[in-house]
């Protein structure tokens, strides 16, 4: 499931976006000021961030600087008429902007377009001789079907969507299990072992010292 962070201090707008995107099958988290947004970005990995500009604590521009090193796509939510804000946002590296008030259809279209551009909404994923279909949740290797548990599948998709990126154990765990990481790494590690074995990927899923794992693709 793709996860979206909404940083917006107007509760009504944040709720509207939350409801609309949840209906479309995205997992949404809301932050109502810049500080809360920064804390969430530090703790979790998101596939996309919707970012208001005028925010209490840190504003959207400050937050964008904070987001950039993570490589997470950003869509700015800007007030009507603030053309200079839009230009500044794009110059600073935002992927797109949406002018408030907006139609839900436009929001969805822009969210989908940015996710597509980053290859995050692909339903068919491939690494080497392994093919994954996220609609049917099926996996084949060398044309033969591979039997994975639900968590093994989710973990595989997460690794593949972030291939060649070193993923932190805690973030990987929280993304796949959707619960806070307690420091207990056995669950994640045994799932990785099983994936390596089932896919014959002993070499391809690398252990990254003191960080976690990286899939080489
Ligand atoms: Ca605002």
GROMACS .gro file of C-alpha atoms and ligand atoms in nm:
model
  218
    1UNK     CA    1   0.000   0.000   0.000
    2UNK     CA    2   0.140   0.341  -0.093
    3UNK     CA    3   0.168   0.585   0.197
    4UNK     CA    4   0.108   0.957   0.178
    5UNK     CA    5   0.187   1.222   0.438
    6UNK     CA    6  -0.042   1.526   0.442
    7UNK     CA    7   0.108   1.833   0.611
    8UNK     CA    8  -0.171   2.089   0.633
    9UNK     CA    9  -0.276   2.307   0.928
   10UNK     CA   10  -0.633   2.362   0.810
   11UNK     CA   11  -0.807   2.062   0.963
   12UNK     CA   12  -1.100   2.066   0.720
   13UNK     CA   13  -0.871   2.051   0.417
   14UNK     CA   14  -0.646   1.789   0.577
   15UNK     CA   15  -0.950   1.573   0.657
   16UNK     CA   16  -1.095   1.608   0.310
   17UNK     CA   17  -0.765   1.499   0.152
   18UNK     CA   18  -0.729   1.218   0.404
   19UNK     CA   19  -1.075   1.080   0.330
   20UNK     CA   20  -1.043   1.114  -0.048
   21UNK     CA   21  -0.702   0.947  -0.071
   22UNK     CA   22  -0.792   0.672   0.179
   23UNK     CA   23  -1.094   0.592  -0.038
   24UNK     CA   24  -0.855   0.540  -0.329
   25UNK     CA   25  -0.654   0.290  -0.128
   26UNK     CA   26  -0.365   0.506  -0.008
   27UNK     CA   27  -0.247   0.490   0.352
   28UNK     CA   28  -0.260   0.847   0.482
   29UNK     CA   29  -0.105   1.021   0.779
   30UNK     CA   30  -0.177   1.385   0.873
   31UNK     CA   31   0.052   1.641   1.037
   32UNK     CA   32  -0.094   1.977   1.137
   33UNK     CA   33   0.223   2.183   1.172
   34UNK     CA   34   0.578   2.184   1.040
   35UNK     CA   35   0.730   2.034   1.353
   36UNK     CA   36   0.491   1.739   1.352
   37UNK     CA   37   0.563   1.692   0.982
   38UNK     CA   38   0.940   1.691   1.038
   39UNK     CA   39   0.907   1.437   1.323
   40UNK     CA   40   0.700   1.202   1.104
   41UNK     CA   41   0.944   1.234   0.813
   42UNK     CA   42   1.224   1.138   1.050
   43UNK     CA   43   1.038   0.834   1.183
   44UNK     CA   44   0.870   0.696   0.873
   45UNK     CA   45   0.917   0.655   0.501
   46UNK     CA   46   0.644   0.794   0.276
   47UNK     CA   47   0.586   0.746  -0.095
   48UNK     CA   48   0.459   1.102  -0.138
   49UNK     CA   49   0.421   1.417   0.073
   50UNK     CA   50   0.148   1.677   0.023
   51UNK     CA   51   0.286   1.994   0.173
   52UNK     CA   52   0.110   2.317   0.263
   53UNK     CA   53   0.332   2.628   0.248
   54UNK     CA   54   0.202   2.847   0.531
   55UNK     CA   55   0.235   2.631   0.841
   56UNK     CA   56   0.295   2.692   1.213
   57UNK     CA   57   0.645   2.604   1.347
   58UNK     CA   58   0.834   2.541   1.019
   59UNK     CA   59   0.684   2.648   0.689
   60UNK     CA   60   0.661   2.429   0.380
   61UNK     CA   61   0.981   2.566   0.226
   62UNK     CA   62   1.183   2.480   0.537
   63UNK     CA   63   1.026   2.136   0.545
   64UNK     CA   64   1.106   2.081   0.176
   65UNK     CA   65   1.477   2.126   0.255
   66UNK     CA   66   1.435   1.859   0.518
   67UNK     CA   67   1.254   1.621   0.280
   68UNK     CA   68   1.490   1.658  -0.017
   69UNK     CA   69   1.767   1.427   0.108
   70UNK     CA   70   1.510   1.146   0.149
   71UNK     CA   71   1.420   1.162  -0.221
   72UNK     CA   72   1.046   1.157  -0.142
   73UNK     CA   73   0.828   1.330  -0.404
   74UNK     CA   74   0.649   1.645  -0.286
   75UNK     CA   75   0.335   1.821  -0.409
   76UNK     CA   76   0.282   2.170  -0.266
   77UNK     CA   77  -0.062   2.285  -0.161
   78UNK     CA   78  -0.068   2.658  -0.231
   79UNK     CA   79  -0.318   2.934  -0.166
   80UNK     CA   80  -0.507   3.077  -0.460
   81UNK     CA   81  -0.330   3.355  -0.643
   82UNK     CA   82   0.009   3.306  -0.481
   83UNK     CA   83   0.190   3.264  -0.813
   84UNK     CA   84   0.528   3.352  -0.665
   85UNK     CA   85   0.484   3.069  -0.411
   86UNK     CA   86   0.426   2.822  -0.691
   87UNK     CA   87   0.733   2.931  -0.882
   88UNK     CA   88   0.945   2.927  -0.570
   89UNK     CA   89   0.816   2.581  -0.477
   90UNK     CA   90   0.899   2.432  -0.815
   91UNK     CA   91   1.239   2.601  -0.821
   92UNK     CA   92   1.317   2.453  -0.482
   93UNK     CA   93   1.245   2.109  -0.618
   94UNK     CA   94   0.878   2.028  -0.552
   95UNK     CA   95   0.733   1.789  -0.812
   96UNK     CA   96   0.405   1.969  -0.859
   97UNK     CA   97   0.163   2.202  -0.685
   98UNK     CA   98  -0.212   2.216  -0.631
   99UNK     CA   99  -0.393   2.545  -0.584
  100UNK     CA  100  -0.647   2.564  -0.303
  101UNK     CA  101  -0.942   2.534  -0.327
  102UNK     CA  102  -0.915   2.235  -0.557
  103UNK     CA  103  -1.140   1.966  -0.696
  104UNK     CA  104  -1.082   1.619  -0.556
  105UNK     CA  105  -1.050   1.485  -0.910
  106UNK     CA  106  -0.759   1.719  -0.976
  107UNK     CA  107  -0.589   1.619  -0.651
  108UNK     CA  108  -0.617   1.249  -0.738
  109UNK     CA  109  -0.491   1.303  -1.092
  110UNK     CA  110  -0.185   1.496  -0.974
  111UNK     CA  111  -0.108   1.245  -0.699
  112UNK     CA  112  -0.131   0.957  -0.948
  113UNK     CA  113   0.082   1.139  -1.205
  114UNK     CA  114   0.365   1.207  -0.959
  115UNK     CA  115   0.357   0.851  -0.822
  116UNK     CA  116   0.365   0.718  -1.179
  117UNK     CA  117   0.660   0.941  -1.267
  118UNK     CA  118   0.851   0.787  -0.977
  119UNK     CA  119   0.748   0.436  -1.083
  120UNK     CA  120   0.567   0.389  -0.753
  121UNK     CA  121   0.229   0.295  -0.893
  122UNK     CA  122   0.355   0.015  -1.115
  123UNK     CA  123   0.145  -0.297  -1.077
  124UNK     CA  124   0.400  -0.518  -1.249
  125UNK     CA  125   0.747  -0.517  -1.104
  126UNK     CA  126   1.050  -0.707  -1.223
  127UNK     CA  127   1.397  -0.769  -1.088
  128UNK     CA  128   1.620  -1.016  -1.274
  129UNK     CA  129   1.408  -1.325  -1.343
  130UNK     CA  130   1.150  -1.245  -1.076
  131UNK     CA  131   0.816  -1.093  -1.177
  132UNK     CA  132   0.564  -0.950  -0.931
  133UNK     CA  133   0.204  -0.854  -0.990
  134UNK     CA  134   0.071  -0.639  -0.707
  135UNK     CA  135  -0.292  -0.675  -0.820
  136UNK     CA  136  -0.301  -1.053  -0.808
  137UNK     CA  137  -0.022  -1.056  -0.544
  138UNK     CA  138   0.156  -1.325  -0.739
  139UNK     CA  139   0.527  -1.386  -0.787
  140UNK     CA  140   0.705  -1.591  -1.048
  141UNK     CA  141   1.070  -1.677  -1.084
  142UNK     CA  142   1.197  -1.823  -1.409
  143UNK     CA  143   0.831  -1.852  -1.508
  144UNK     CA  144   0.749  -2.066  -1.207
  145UNK     CA  145   0.514  -1.949  -0.935
  146UNK     CA  146   0.668  -1.872  -0.594
  147UNK     CA  147   0.458  -1.919  -0.283
  148UNK     CA  148   0.498  -1.628  -0.040
  149UNK     CA  149   0.313  -1.539   0.280
  150UNK     CA  150   0.137  -1.199   0.292
  151UNK     CA  151   0.421  -1.036   0.489
  152UNK     CA  152   0.690  -1.192   0.271
  153UNK     CA  153   0.510  -1.049  -0.031
  154UNK     CA  154   0.477  -0.700   0.120
  155UNK     CA  155   0.844  -0.707   0.220
  156UNK     CA  156   0.948  -0.813  -0.128
  157UNK     CA  157   0.747  -0.530  -0.289
  158UNK     CA  158   0.904  -0.278  -0.051
  159UNK     CA  159   1.255  -0.400  -0.135
  160UNK     CA  160   1.182  -0.399  -0.508
  161UNK     CA  161   1.025  -0.053  -0.508
  162UNK     CA  162   1.340   0.073  -0.335
  163UNK     CA  163   1.596  -0.139  -0.513
  164UNK     CA  164   1.959  -0.033  -0.475
  165UNK     CA  165   1.865   0.178  -0.172
  166UNK     CA  166   1.983   0.077   0.176
  167UNK     CA  167   1.670   0.050   0.388
  168UNK     CA  168   1.680   0.097   0.763
  169UNK     CA  169   1.553  -0.202   0.963
  170UNK     CA  170   1.313   0.006   1.172
  171UNK     CA  171   1.158   0.186   0.874
  172UNK     CA  172   1.128  -0.133   0.674
  173UNK     CA  173   0.959  -0.307   0.964
  174UNK     CA  174   0.714  -0.020   1.025
  175UNK     CA  175   0.624   0.003   0.657
  176UNK     CA  176   0.554  -0.369   0.616
  177UNK     CA  177   0.407  -0.453   0.956
  178UNK     CA  178   0.236  -0.119   1.002
  179UNK     CA  179   0.325  -0.101   1.372
  180UNK     CA  180   0.599   0.071   1.572
  181UNK     CA  181   0.940  -0.095   1.569
  182UNK     CA  182   1.034  -0.210   1.920
  183UNK     CA  183   1.395  -0.299   1.846
  184UNK     CA  184   1.312  -0.668   1.807
  185UNK     CA  185   1.469  -0.754   1.473
  186UNK     CA  186   1.407  -1.130   1.463
  187UNK     CA  187   1.073  -1.107   1.281
  188UNK     CA  188   1.215  -0.896   1.000
  189UNK     CA  189   1.538  -1.093   0.980
  190UNK     CA  190   1.362  -1.431   0.954
  191UNK     CA  191   1.134  -1.296   0.679
  192UNK     CA  192   1.440  -1.176   0.490
  193UNK     CA  193   1.601  -1.520   0.530
  194UNK     CA  194   1.292  -1.688   0.390
  195UNK     CA  195   1.273  -1.449   0.095
  196UNK     CA  196   1.639  -1.510   0.016
  197UNK     CA  197   1.579  -1.882   0.025
  198UNK     CA  198   1.252  -1.890  -0.171
  199UNK     CA  199   1.386  -1.664  -0.447
  200UNK     CA  200   1.741  -1.793  -0.436
  201UNK     CA  201   1.846  -1.434  -0.366
  202UNK     CA  202   2.118  -1.499  -0.106
  203UNK     CA  203   2.347  -1.256  -0.289
  204UNK     CA  204   2.089  -1.013  -0.415
  205UNK     CA  205   1.937  -0.914  -0.078
  206UNK     CA  206   2.241  -0.770   0.097
  207UNK     CA  207   2.277  -0.705   0.466
  208UNK     CA  208   2.399  -0.349   0.515
  209UNK     CA  209   2.606  -0.322   0.831
  210UNK     CA  210   2.427  -0.126   1.109
  211UNK     CA  211   2.153  -0.015   0.869
  212UNK     CA  212   1.946  -0.300   0.736
  213UNK     CA  213   1.902  -0.440   0.389
  214UNK     CA  214   1.948  -0.351   0.027
  215UNK     CA  215   1.813  -0.528  -0.278
  216UNK     CA  216   2.053  -0.516  -0.570
  217UNK     CA  217   1.877  -0.489  -0.901
  218LIG    CA1  218  -0.178   2.675   0.591
   0.00000   0.00000   0.00000
